[in-house]
GROMACS .gro file of C-alpha atoms in nm:
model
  227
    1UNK     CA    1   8.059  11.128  11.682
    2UNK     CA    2   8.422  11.188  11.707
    3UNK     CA    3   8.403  11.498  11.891
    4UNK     CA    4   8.125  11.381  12.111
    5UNK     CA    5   8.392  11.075  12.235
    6UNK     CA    6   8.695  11.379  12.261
    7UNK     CA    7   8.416  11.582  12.435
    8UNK     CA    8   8.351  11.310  12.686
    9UNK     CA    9   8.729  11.260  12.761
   10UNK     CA   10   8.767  10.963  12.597
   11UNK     CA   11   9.110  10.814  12.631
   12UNK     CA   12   9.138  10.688  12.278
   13UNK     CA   13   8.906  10.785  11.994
   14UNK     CA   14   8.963  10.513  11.730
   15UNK     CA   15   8.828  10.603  11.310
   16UNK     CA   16   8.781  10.329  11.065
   17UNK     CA   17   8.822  10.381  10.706
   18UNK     CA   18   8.935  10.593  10.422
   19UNK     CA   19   8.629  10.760  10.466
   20UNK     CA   20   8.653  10.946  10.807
   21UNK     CA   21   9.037  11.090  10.760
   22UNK     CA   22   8.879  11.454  10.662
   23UNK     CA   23   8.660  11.420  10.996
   24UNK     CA   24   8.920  11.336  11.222
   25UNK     CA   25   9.219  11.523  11.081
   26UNK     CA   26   8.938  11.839  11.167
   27UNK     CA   27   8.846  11.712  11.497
   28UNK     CA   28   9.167  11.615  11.602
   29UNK     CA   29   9.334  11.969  11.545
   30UNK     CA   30   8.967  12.102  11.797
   31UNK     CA   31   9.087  11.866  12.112
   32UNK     CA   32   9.454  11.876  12.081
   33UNK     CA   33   9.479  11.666  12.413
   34UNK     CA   34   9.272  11.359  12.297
   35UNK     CA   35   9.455  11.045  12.184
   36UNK     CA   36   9.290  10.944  11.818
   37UNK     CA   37   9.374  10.647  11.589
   38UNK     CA   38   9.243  10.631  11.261
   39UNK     CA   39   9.253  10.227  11.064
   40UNK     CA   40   9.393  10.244  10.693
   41UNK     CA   41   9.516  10.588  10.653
   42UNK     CA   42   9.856  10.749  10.682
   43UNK     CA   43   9.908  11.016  10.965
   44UNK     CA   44  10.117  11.177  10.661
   45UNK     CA   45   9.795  11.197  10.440
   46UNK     CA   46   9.566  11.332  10.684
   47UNK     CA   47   9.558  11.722  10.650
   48UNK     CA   48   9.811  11.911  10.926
   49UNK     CA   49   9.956  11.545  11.014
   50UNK     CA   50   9.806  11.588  11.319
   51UNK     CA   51  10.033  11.509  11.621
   52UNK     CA   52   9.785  11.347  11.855
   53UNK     CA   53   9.672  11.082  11.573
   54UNK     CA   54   9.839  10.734  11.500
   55UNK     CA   55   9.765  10.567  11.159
   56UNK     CA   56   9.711  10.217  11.180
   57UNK     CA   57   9.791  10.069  10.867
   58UNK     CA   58   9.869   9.771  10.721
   59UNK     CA   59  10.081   9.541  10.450
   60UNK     CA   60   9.755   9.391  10.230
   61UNK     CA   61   9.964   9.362   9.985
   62UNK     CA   62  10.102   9.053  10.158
   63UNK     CA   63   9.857   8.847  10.234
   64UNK     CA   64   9.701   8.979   9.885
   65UNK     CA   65   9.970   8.783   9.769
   66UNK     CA   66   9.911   8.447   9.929
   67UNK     CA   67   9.565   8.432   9.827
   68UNK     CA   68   9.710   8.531   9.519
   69UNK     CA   69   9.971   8.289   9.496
   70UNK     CA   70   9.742   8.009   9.540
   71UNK     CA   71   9.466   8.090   9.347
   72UNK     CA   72   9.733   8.067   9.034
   73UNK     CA   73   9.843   7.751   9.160
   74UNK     CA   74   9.482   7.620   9.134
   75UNK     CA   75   9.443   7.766   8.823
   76UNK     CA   76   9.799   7.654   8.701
   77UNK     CA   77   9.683   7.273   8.815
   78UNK     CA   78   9.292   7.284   8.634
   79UNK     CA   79   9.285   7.072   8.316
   80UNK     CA   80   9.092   7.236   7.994
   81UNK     CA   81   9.040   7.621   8.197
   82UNK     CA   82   9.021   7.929   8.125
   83UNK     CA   83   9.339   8.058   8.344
   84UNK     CA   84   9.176   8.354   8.449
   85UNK     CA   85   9.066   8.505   8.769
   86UNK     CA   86   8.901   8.822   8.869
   87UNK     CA   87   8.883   9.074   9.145
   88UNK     CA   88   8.594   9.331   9.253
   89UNK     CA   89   8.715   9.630   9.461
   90UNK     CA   90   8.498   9.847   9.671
   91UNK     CA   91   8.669  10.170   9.572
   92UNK     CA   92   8.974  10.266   9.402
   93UNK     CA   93   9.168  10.331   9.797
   94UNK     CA   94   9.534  10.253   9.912
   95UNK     CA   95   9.432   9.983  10.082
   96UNK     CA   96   9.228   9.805   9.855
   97UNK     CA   97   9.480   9.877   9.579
   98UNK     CA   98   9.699   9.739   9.764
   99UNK     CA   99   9.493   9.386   9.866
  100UNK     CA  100   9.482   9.370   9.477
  101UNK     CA  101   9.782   9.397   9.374
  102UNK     CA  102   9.930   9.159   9.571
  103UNK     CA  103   9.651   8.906   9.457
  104UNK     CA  104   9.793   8.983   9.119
  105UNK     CA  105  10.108   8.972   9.191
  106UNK     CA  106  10.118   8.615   9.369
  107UNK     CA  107   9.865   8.468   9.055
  108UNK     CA  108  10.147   8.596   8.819
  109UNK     CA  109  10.410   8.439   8.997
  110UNK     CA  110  10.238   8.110   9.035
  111UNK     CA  111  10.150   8.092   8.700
  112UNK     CA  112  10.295   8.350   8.470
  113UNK     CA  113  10.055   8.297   8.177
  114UNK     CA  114   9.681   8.380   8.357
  115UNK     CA  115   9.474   8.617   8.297
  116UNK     CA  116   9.388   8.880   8.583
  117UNK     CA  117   9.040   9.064   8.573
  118UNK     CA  118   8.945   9.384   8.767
  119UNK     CA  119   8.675   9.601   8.864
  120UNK     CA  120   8.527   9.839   9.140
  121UNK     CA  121   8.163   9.829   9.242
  122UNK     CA  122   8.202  10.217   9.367
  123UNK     CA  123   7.988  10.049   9.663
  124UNK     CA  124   8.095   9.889  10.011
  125UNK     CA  125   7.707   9.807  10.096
  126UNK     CA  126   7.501   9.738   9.758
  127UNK     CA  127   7.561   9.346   9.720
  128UNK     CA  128   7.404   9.385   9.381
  129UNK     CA  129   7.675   9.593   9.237
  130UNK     CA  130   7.946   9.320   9.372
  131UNK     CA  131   7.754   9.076   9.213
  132UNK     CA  132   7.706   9.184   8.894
  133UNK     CA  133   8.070   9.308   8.875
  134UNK     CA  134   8.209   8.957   8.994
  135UNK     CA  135   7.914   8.748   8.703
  136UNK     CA  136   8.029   8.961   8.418
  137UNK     CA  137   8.398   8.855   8.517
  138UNK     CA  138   8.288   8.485   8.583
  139UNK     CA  139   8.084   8.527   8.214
  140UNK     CA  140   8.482   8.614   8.099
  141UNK     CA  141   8.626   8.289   8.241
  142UNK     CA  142   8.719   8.399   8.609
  143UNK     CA  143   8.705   8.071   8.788
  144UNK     CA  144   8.814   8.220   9.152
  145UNK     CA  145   8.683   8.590   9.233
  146UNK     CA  146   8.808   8.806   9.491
  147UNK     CA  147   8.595   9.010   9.687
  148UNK     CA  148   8.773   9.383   9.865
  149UNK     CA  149   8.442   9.565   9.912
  150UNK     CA  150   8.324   9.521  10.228
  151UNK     CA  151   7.963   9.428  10.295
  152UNK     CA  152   7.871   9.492   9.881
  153UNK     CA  153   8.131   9.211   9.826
  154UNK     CA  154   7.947   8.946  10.011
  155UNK     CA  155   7.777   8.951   9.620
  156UNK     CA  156   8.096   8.852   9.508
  157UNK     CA  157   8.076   8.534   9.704
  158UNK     CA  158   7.722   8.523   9.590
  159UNK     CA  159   7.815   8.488   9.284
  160UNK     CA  160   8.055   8.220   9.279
  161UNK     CA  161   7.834   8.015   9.468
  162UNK     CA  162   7.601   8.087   9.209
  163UNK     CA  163   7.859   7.967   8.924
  164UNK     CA  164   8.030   7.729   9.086
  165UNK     CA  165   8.366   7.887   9.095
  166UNK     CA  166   8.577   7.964   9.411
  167UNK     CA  167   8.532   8.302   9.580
  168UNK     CA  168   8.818   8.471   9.809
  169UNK     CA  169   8.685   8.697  10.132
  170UNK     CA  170   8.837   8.974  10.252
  171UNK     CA  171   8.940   9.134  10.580
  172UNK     CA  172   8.802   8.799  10.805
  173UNK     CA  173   8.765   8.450  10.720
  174UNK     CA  174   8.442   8.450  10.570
  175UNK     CA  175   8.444   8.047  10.523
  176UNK     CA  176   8.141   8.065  10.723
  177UNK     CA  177   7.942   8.200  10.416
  178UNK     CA  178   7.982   7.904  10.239
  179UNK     CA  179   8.196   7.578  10.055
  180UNK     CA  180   8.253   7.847   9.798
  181UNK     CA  181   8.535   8.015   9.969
  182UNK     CA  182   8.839   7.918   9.873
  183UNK     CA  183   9.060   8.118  10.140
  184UNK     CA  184   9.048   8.456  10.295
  185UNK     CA  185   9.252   8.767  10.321
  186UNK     CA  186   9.233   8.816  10.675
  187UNK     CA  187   9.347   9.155  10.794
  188UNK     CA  188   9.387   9.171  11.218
  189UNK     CA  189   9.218   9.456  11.327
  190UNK     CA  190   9.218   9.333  11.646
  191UNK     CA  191   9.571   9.307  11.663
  192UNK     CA  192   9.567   9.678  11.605
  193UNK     CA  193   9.335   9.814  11.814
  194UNK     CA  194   9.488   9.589  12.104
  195UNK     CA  195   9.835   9.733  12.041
  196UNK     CA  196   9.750  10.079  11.997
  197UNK     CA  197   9.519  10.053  12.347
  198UNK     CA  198   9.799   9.901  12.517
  199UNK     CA  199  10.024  10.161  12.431
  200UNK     CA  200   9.814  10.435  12.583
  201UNK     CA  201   9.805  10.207  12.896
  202UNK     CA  202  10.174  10.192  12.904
  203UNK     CA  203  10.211  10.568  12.803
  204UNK     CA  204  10.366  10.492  12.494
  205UNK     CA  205  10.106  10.589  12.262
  206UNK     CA  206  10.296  10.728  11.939
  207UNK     CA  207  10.070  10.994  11.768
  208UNK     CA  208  10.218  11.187  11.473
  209UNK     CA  209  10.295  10.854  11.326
  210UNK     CA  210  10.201  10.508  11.165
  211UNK     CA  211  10.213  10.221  11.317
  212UNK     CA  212  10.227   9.910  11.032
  213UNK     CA  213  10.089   9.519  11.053
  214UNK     CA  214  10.247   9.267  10.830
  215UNK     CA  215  10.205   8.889  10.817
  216UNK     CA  216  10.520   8.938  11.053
  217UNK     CA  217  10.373   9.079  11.368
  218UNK     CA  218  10.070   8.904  11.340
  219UNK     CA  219   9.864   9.189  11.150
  220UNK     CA  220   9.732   8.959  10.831
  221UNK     CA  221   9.709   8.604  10.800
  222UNK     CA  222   9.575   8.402  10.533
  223UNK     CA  223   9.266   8.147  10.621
  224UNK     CA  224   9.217   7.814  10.589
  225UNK     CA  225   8.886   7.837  10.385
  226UNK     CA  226   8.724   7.557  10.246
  227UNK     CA  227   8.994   7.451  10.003
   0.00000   0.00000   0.00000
């Protein structure tokens, strides 16, 4: 697919994902004179740092740290709990580690005493696997779950629905889904994908580089939920 866009003289080929840096590290060296962008990875991690590719990455450990930060307030506040709250990851990536952490970081320093719970589902698309990871945490007093797996961690928010406990989305605010959701860890592709567009528009695109999204310039944000 990413060849066929470079093949059609696509002005910008854009990759999401972990996944795909192999694919267009290779495809990127074949059609040296094609603009690529590839969400989540490093230009310094793909193979050759190919100079005609701009990472688009961003600071999850931020917002991570908000959702963090008040899910131990919550906990910090609940009369006779358990003080302990879980997260499900998709896959053990930089990004997702990074999401985590954060959310760990924030619970600790709103409430220094709770207990943090974690687990991949080694899935982004089997709910099943989300929700049985996210149950067995809610079985070991997780009152608020966090779901970074993609599509698989809609389970997650299954799951607390099912329980009665707060779930956390990821990437969007998925409040839609349900009272459940406590907040969301939004992450602004769009904001992204605008930039790096515009920049090829203005004939500043910067390949051979990253380009990084914080809370600052707009490239996370943390949602109002249902909370």
């Amino acid at each position: 697919n990413l060849s066929t866009a470079a093949r059609k003289h696509a002005d910008l080929v854009i990759s999401v994902g972990f996944d795909q840096a192999n694919a267009i590290a290779k495809v990127a060296k074949q059609f040296p004179d094609t603009k690529f962008a590839i969400i989540d990875v490093a230009n310094g991690d793909l193979a050759g740092k190919p100079k005609n590719v701009e990472g688009l990455i961003f600071k999850e450990q931020e917002v991570g740290y908000l959702a963090g930060y008040l899910a131990g307030l919550i906990e910090k506040q609940s009369a006779g709990g358990s003080n302990t709250i879980g997260s499900v990851g998709g896959q053990k990536q930089p990004p997702v580690d990074r999401y985590i952490a954060g959310y760990q970081a924030g619970a600790k320093k709103a409430d220094p005493g709770i207990k943090l719970l974690n687990a991949y589902s080694q899935d982004w698309v089997d709910q099943a696997k989300c929700k049985t990871a996210a149950l067995n945490q809610i079985d070991s007093g997780a009152t608020i779950v966090f779901q970074v797996a993609g599509g698989c961690g809609l389970g997650v928010l299954d799951a607390a629905k099912e329980k009665g406990v707060w779930g956390v989305g990821v990437d969007a605010d998925q409040s839609y889904i349900g009272p459940q959701v406590l907040t969301s860890a939004m992450k602004r592709v769009d904001t992204s994908v605008f930039a790096t567009i515009k920049q090829v528009l203005d004939g500043k695109f910067a390949g051979g580089t990253d380009s990084v999204f914080s809370i600052t310039n707009n490239g996370l944000a943390i949602a109002r939920g249902s909370s």
